[in-house]
PDB file of C-alpha atoms in Angstrom:
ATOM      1  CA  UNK L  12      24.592  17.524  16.940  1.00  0.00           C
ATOM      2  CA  UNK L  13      20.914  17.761  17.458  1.00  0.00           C
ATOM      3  CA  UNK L  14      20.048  17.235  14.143  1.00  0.00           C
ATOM      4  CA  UNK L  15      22.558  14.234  13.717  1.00  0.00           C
ATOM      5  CA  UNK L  16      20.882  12.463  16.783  1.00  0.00           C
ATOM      6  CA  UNK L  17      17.791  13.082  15.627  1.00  0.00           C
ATOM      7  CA  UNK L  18      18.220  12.062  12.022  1.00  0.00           C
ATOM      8  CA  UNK L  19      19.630   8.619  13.869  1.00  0.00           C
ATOM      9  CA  UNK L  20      16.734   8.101  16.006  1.00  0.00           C
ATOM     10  CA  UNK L  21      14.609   8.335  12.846  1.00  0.00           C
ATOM     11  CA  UNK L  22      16.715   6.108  10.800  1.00  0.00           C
ATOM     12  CA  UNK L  23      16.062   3.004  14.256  1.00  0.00           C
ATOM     13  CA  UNK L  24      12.477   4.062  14.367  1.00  0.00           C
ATOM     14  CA  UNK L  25      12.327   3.222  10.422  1.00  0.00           C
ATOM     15  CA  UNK L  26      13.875   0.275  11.320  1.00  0.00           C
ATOM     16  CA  UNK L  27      12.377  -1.412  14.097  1.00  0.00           C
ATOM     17  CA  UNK L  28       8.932  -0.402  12.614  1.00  0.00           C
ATOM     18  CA  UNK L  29       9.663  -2.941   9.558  1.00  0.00           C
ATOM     19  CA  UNK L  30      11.122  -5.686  11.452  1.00  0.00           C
ATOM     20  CA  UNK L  31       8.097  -5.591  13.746  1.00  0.00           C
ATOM     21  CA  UNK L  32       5.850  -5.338  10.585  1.00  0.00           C
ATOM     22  CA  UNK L  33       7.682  -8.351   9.149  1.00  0.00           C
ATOM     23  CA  UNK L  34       7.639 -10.300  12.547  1.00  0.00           C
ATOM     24  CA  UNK L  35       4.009  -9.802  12.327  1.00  0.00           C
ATOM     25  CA  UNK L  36       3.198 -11.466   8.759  1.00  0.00           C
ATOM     26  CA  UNK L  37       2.325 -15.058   8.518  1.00  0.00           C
ATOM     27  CA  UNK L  38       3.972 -17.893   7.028  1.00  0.00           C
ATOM     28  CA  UNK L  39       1.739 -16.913   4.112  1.00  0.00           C
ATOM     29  CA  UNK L  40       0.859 -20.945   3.353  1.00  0.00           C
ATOM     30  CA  UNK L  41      -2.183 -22.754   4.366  1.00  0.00           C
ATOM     31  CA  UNK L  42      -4.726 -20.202   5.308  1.00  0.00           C
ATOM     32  CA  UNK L  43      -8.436 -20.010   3.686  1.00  0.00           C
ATOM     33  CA  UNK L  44      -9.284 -17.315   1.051  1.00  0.00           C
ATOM     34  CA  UNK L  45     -10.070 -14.179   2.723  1.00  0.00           C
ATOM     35  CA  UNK L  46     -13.240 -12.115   1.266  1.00  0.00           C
ATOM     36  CA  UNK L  47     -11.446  -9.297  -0.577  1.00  0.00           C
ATOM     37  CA  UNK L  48     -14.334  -7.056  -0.430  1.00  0.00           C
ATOM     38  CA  UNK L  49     -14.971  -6.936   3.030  1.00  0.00           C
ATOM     39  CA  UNK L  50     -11.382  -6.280   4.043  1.00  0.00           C
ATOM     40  CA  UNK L  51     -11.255  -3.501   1.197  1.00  0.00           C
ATOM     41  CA  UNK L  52     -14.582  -1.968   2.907  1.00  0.00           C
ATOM     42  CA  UNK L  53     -13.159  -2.128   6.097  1.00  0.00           C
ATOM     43  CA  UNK L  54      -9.896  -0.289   5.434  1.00  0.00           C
ATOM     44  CA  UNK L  55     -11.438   1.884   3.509  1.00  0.00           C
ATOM     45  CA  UNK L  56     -13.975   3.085   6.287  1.00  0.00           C
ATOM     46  CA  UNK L  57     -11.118   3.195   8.579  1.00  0.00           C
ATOM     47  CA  UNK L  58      -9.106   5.533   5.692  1.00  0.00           C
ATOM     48  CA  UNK L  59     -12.237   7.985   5.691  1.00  0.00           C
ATOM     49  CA  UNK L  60     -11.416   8.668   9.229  1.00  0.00           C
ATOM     50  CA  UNK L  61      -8.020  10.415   7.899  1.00  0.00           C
ATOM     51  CA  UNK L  62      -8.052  14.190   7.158  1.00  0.00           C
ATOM     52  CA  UNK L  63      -9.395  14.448   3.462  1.00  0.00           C
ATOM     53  CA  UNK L  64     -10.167  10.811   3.405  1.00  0.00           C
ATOM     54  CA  UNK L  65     -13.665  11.840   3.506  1.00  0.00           C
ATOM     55  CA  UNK L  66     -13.822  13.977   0.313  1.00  0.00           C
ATOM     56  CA  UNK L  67     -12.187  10.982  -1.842  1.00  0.00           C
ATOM     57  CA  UNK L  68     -14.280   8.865  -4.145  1.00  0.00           C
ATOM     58  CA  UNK L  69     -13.472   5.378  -3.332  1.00  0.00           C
ATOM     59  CA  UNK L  70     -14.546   3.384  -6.486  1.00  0.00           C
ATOM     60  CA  UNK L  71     -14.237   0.165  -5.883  1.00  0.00           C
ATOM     61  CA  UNK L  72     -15.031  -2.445  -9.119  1.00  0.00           C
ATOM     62  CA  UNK L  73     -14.945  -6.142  -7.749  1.00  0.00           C
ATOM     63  CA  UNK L  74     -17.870  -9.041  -7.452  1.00  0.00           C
ATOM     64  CA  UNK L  75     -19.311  -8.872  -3.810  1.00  0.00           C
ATOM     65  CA  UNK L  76     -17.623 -12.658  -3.229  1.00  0.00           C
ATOM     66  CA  UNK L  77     -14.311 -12.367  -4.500  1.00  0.00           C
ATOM     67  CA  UNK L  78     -11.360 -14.222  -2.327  1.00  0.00           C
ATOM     68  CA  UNK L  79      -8.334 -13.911  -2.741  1.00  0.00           C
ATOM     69  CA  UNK L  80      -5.435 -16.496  -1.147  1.00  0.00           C
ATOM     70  CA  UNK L  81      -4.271 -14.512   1.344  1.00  0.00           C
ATOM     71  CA  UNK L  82      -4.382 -14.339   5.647  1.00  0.00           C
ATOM     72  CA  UNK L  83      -7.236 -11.717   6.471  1.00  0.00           C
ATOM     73  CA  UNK L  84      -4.386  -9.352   8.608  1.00  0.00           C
ATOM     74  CA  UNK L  85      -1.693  -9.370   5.630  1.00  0.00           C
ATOM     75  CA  UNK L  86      -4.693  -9.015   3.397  1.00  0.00           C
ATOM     76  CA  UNK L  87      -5.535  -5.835   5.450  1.00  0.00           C
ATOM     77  CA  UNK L  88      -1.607  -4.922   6.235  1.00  0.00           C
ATOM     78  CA  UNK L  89      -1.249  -5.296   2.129  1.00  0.00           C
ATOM     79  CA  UNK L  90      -4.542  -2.860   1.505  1.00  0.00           C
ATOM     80  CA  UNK L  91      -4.081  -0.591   3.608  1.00  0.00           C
ATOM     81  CA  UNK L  92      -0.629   0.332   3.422  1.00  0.00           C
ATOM     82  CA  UNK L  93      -1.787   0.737  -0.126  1.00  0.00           C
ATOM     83  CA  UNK L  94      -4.873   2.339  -0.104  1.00  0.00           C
ATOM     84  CA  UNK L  95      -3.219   4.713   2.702  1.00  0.00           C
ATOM     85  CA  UNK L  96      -0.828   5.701   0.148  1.00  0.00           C
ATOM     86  CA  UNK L  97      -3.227   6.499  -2.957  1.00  0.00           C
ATOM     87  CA  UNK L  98      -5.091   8.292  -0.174  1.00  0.00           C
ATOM     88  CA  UNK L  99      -2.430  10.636   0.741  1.00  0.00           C
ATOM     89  CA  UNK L 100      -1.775  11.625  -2.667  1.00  0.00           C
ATOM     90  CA  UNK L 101      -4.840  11.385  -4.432  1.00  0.00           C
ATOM     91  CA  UNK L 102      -6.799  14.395  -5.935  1.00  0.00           C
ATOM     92  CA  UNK L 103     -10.570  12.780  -5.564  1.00  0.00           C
ATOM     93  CA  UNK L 104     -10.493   9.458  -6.494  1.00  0.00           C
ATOM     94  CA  UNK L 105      -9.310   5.987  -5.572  1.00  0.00           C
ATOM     95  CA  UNK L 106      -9.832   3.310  -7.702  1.00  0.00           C
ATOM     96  CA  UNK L 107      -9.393  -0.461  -6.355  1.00  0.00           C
ATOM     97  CA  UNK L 108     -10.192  -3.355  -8.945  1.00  0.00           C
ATOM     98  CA  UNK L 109     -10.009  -6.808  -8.716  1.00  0.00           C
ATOM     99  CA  UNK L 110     -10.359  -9.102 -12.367  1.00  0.00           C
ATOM    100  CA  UNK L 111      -8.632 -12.345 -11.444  1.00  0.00           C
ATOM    101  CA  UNK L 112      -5.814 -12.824 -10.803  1.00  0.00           C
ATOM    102  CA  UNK L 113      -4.909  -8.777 -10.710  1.00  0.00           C
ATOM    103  CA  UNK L 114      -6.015  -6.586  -8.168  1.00  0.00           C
ATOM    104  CA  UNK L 115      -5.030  -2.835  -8.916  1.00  0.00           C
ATOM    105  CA  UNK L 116      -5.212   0.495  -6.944  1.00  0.00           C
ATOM    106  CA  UNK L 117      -4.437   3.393  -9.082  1.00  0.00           C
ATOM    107  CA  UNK L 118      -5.330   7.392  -7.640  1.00  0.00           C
ATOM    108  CA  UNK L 119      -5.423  10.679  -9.648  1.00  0.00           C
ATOM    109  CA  UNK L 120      -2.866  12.274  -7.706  1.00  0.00           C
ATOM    110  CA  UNK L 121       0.541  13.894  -9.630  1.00  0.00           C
ATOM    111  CA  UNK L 122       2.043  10.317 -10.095  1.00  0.00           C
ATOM    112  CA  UNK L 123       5.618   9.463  -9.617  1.00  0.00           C
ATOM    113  CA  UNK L 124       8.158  10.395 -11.962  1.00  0.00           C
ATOM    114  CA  UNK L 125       9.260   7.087 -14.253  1.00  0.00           C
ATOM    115  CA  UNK L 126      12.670   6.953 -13.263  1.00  0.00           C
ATOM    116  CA  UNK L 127      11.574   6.853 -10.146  1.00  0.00           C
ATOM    117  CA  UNK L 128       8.833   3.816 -10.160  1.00  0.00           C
ATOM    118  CA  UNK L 129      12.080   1.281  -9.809  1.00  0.00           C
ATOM    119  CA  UNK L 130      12.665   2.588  -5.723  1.00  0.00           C
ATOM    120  CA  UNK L 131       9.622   3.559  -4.904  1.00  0.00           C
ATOM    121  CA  UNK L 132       9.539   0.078  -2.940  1.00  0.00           C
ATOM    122  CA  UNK L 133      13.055   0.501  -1.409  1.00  0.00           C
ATOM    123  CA  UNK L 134      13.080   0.745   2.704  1.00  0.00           C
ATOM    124  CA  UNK L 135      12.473   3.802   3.820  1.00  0.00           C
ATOM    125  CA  UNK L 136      12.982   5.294   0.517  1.00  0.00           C
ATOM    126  CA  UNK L 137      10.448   8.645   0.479  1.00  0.00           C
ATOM    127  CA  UNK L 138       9.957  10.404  -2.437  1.00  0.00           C
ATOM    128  CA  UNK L 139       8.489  13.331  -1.218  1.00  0.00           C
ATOM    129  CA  UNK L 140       8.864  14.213   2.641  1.00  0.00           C
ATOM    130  CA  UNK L 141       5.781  16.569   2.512  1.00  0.00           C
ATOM    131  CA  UNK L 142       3.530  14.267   3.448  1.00  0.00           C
ATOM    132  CA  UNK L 143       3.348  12.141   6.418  1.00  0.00           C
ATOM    133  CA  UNK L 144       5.136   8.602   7.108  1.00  0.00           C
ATOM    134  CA  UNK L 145       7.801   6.898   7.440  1.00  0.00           C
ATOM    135  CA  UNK L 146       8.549   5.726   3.703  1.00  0.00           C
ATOM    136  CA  UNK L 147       7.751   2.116   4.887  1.00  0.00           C
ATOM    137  CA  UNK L 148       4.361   1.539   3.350  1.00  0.00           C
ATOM    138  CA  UNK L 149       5.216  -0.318  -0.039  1.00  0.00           C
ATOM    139  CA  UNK L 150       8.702  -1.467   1.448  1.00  0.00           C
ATOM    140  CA  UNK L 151       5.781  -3.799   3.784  1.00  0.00           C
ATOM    141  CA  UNK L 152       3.681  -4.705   1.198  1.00  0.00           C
ATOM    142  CA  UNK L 153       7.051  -5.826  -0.820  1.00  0.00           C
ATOM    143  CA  UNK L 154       7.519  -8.259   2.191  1.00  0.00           C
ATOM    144  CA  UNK L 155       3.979  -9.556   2.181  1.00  0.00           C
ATOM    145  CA  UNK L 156       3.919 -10.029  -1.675  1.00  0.00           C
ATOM    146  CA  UNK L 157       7.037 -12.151  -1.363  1.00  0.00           C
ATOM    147  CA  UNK L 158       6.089 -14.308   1.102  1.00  0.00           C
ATOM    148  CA  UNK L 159       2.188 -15.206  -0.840  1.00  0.00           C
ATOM    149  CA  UNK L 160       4.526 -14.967  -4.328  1.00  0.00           C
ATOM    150  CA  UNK L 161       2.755 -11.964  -5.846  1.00  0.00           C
ATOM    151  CA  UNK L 162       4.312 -10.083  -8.240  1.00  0.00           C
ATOM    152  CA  UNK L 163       3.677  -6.381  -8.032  1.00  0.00           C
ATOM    153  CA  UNK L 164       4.705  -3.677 -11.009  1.00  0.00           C
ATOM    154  CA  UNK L 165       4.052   0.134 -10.481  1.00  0.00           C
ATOM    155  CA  UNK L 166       3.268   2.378 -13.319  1.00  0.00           C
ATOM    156  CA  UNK L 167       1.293   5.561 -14.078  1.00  0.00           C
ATOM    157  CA  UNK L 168      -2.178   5.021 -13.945  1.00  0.00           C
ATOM    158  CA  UNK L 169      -4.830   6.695 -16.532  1.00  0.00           C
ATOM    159  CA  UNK L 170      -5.885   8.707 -14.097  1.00  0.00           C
ATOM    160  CA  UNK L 171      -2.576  10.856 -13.987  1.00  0.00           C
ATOM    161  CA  UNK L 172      -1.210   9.315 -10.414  1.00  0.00           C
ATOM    162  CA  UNK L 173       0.392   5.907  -9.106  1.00  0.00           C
ATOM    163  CA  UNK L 174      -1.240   2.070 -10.610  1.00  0.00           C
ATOM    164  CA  UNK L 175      -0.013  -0.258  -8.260  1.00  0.00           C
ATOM    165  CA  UNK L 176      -1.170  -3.809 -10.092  1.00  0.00           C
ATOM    166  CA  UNK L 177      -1.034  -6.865  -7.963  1.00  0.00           C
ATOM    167  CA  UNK L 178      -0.843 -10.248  -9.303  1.00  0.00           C
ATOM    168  CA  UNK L 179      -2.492 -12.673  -6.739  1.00  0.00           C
TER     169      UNK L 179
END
């Protein structure tokens, strides 16, 4: 009975944490561009703090004044859940690009398996319980994508893990 209750408690926990993630997102519409590579800098120093952050290579390929159209705390919500992510399952390296209009993050972690890449997005869905979290992460940045109308694909990147490419 233990396990049931606690398996339940999880399962509200999961699900209060997204609604307040989604209460928290703005409307998405009439905000200035945000400066991409400061937010990515700033997440990415907070990141370092994690255990084995600080032995990653963040390689970051992007012209110092890129903007992108998006509300500087989604913009962070949206990178970090990301970068978070690549960071838990990278080897060494992180690699965050931004060519207009696609910004990618790809790691050289063990990838997900293709037939897999379709739910990787799905609430709460974790592929791996190993690692720490609650298997909300891309479910949020799903949310924030469709309320800015970004279009997001997942693939295998060439560095053997996860390529997450965003179109802003």
């Amino acid at each position: 009975q233990a396990e049931e209750i606690e398996e339940q408690s999880e399962a509200m926990y999961r699900h209060i944490e997204r609604a307040l993630a989604r209460a928290r997102l703005s409307s998405g519409r009439g905000h200035a561009a945000t400066d991409l590579r400061v937010v990515c800098e700033r997440v990415i120093a907070t990141l370092q703090r994690l255990p084995g952050a600080d032995e990653l290579d963040f390689d970051i390929h992007m012209l110092p004044d890129s903007k992108v159209p998006i509300e500087q705390g989604d913009l962070t919500e949206l990178l970090g859940n990301l970068l978070d992510n690549a960071r838990k399952w990278a080897k060494s390296r992180v690699k965050l690009r931004y060519a207009p209009p696609y910004l990618t993050i790809e790691d050289d972690g063990p990838g997900v398996p293709d037939e897999e890449l379709t739910r990787i997005s799905e609430r709460g869905r974790r592929l791996d319980e190993t690692k720490q979290g609650s298997g909300l992460g891309l479910s949020i940045v799903e949310d924030i994508a469709d309320i800015y109308r970004l279009s997001i694909t997942y693939s295998r990147s060439p560095l053997g893990g996860l390529k997450v490419e965003i179109r802003v």
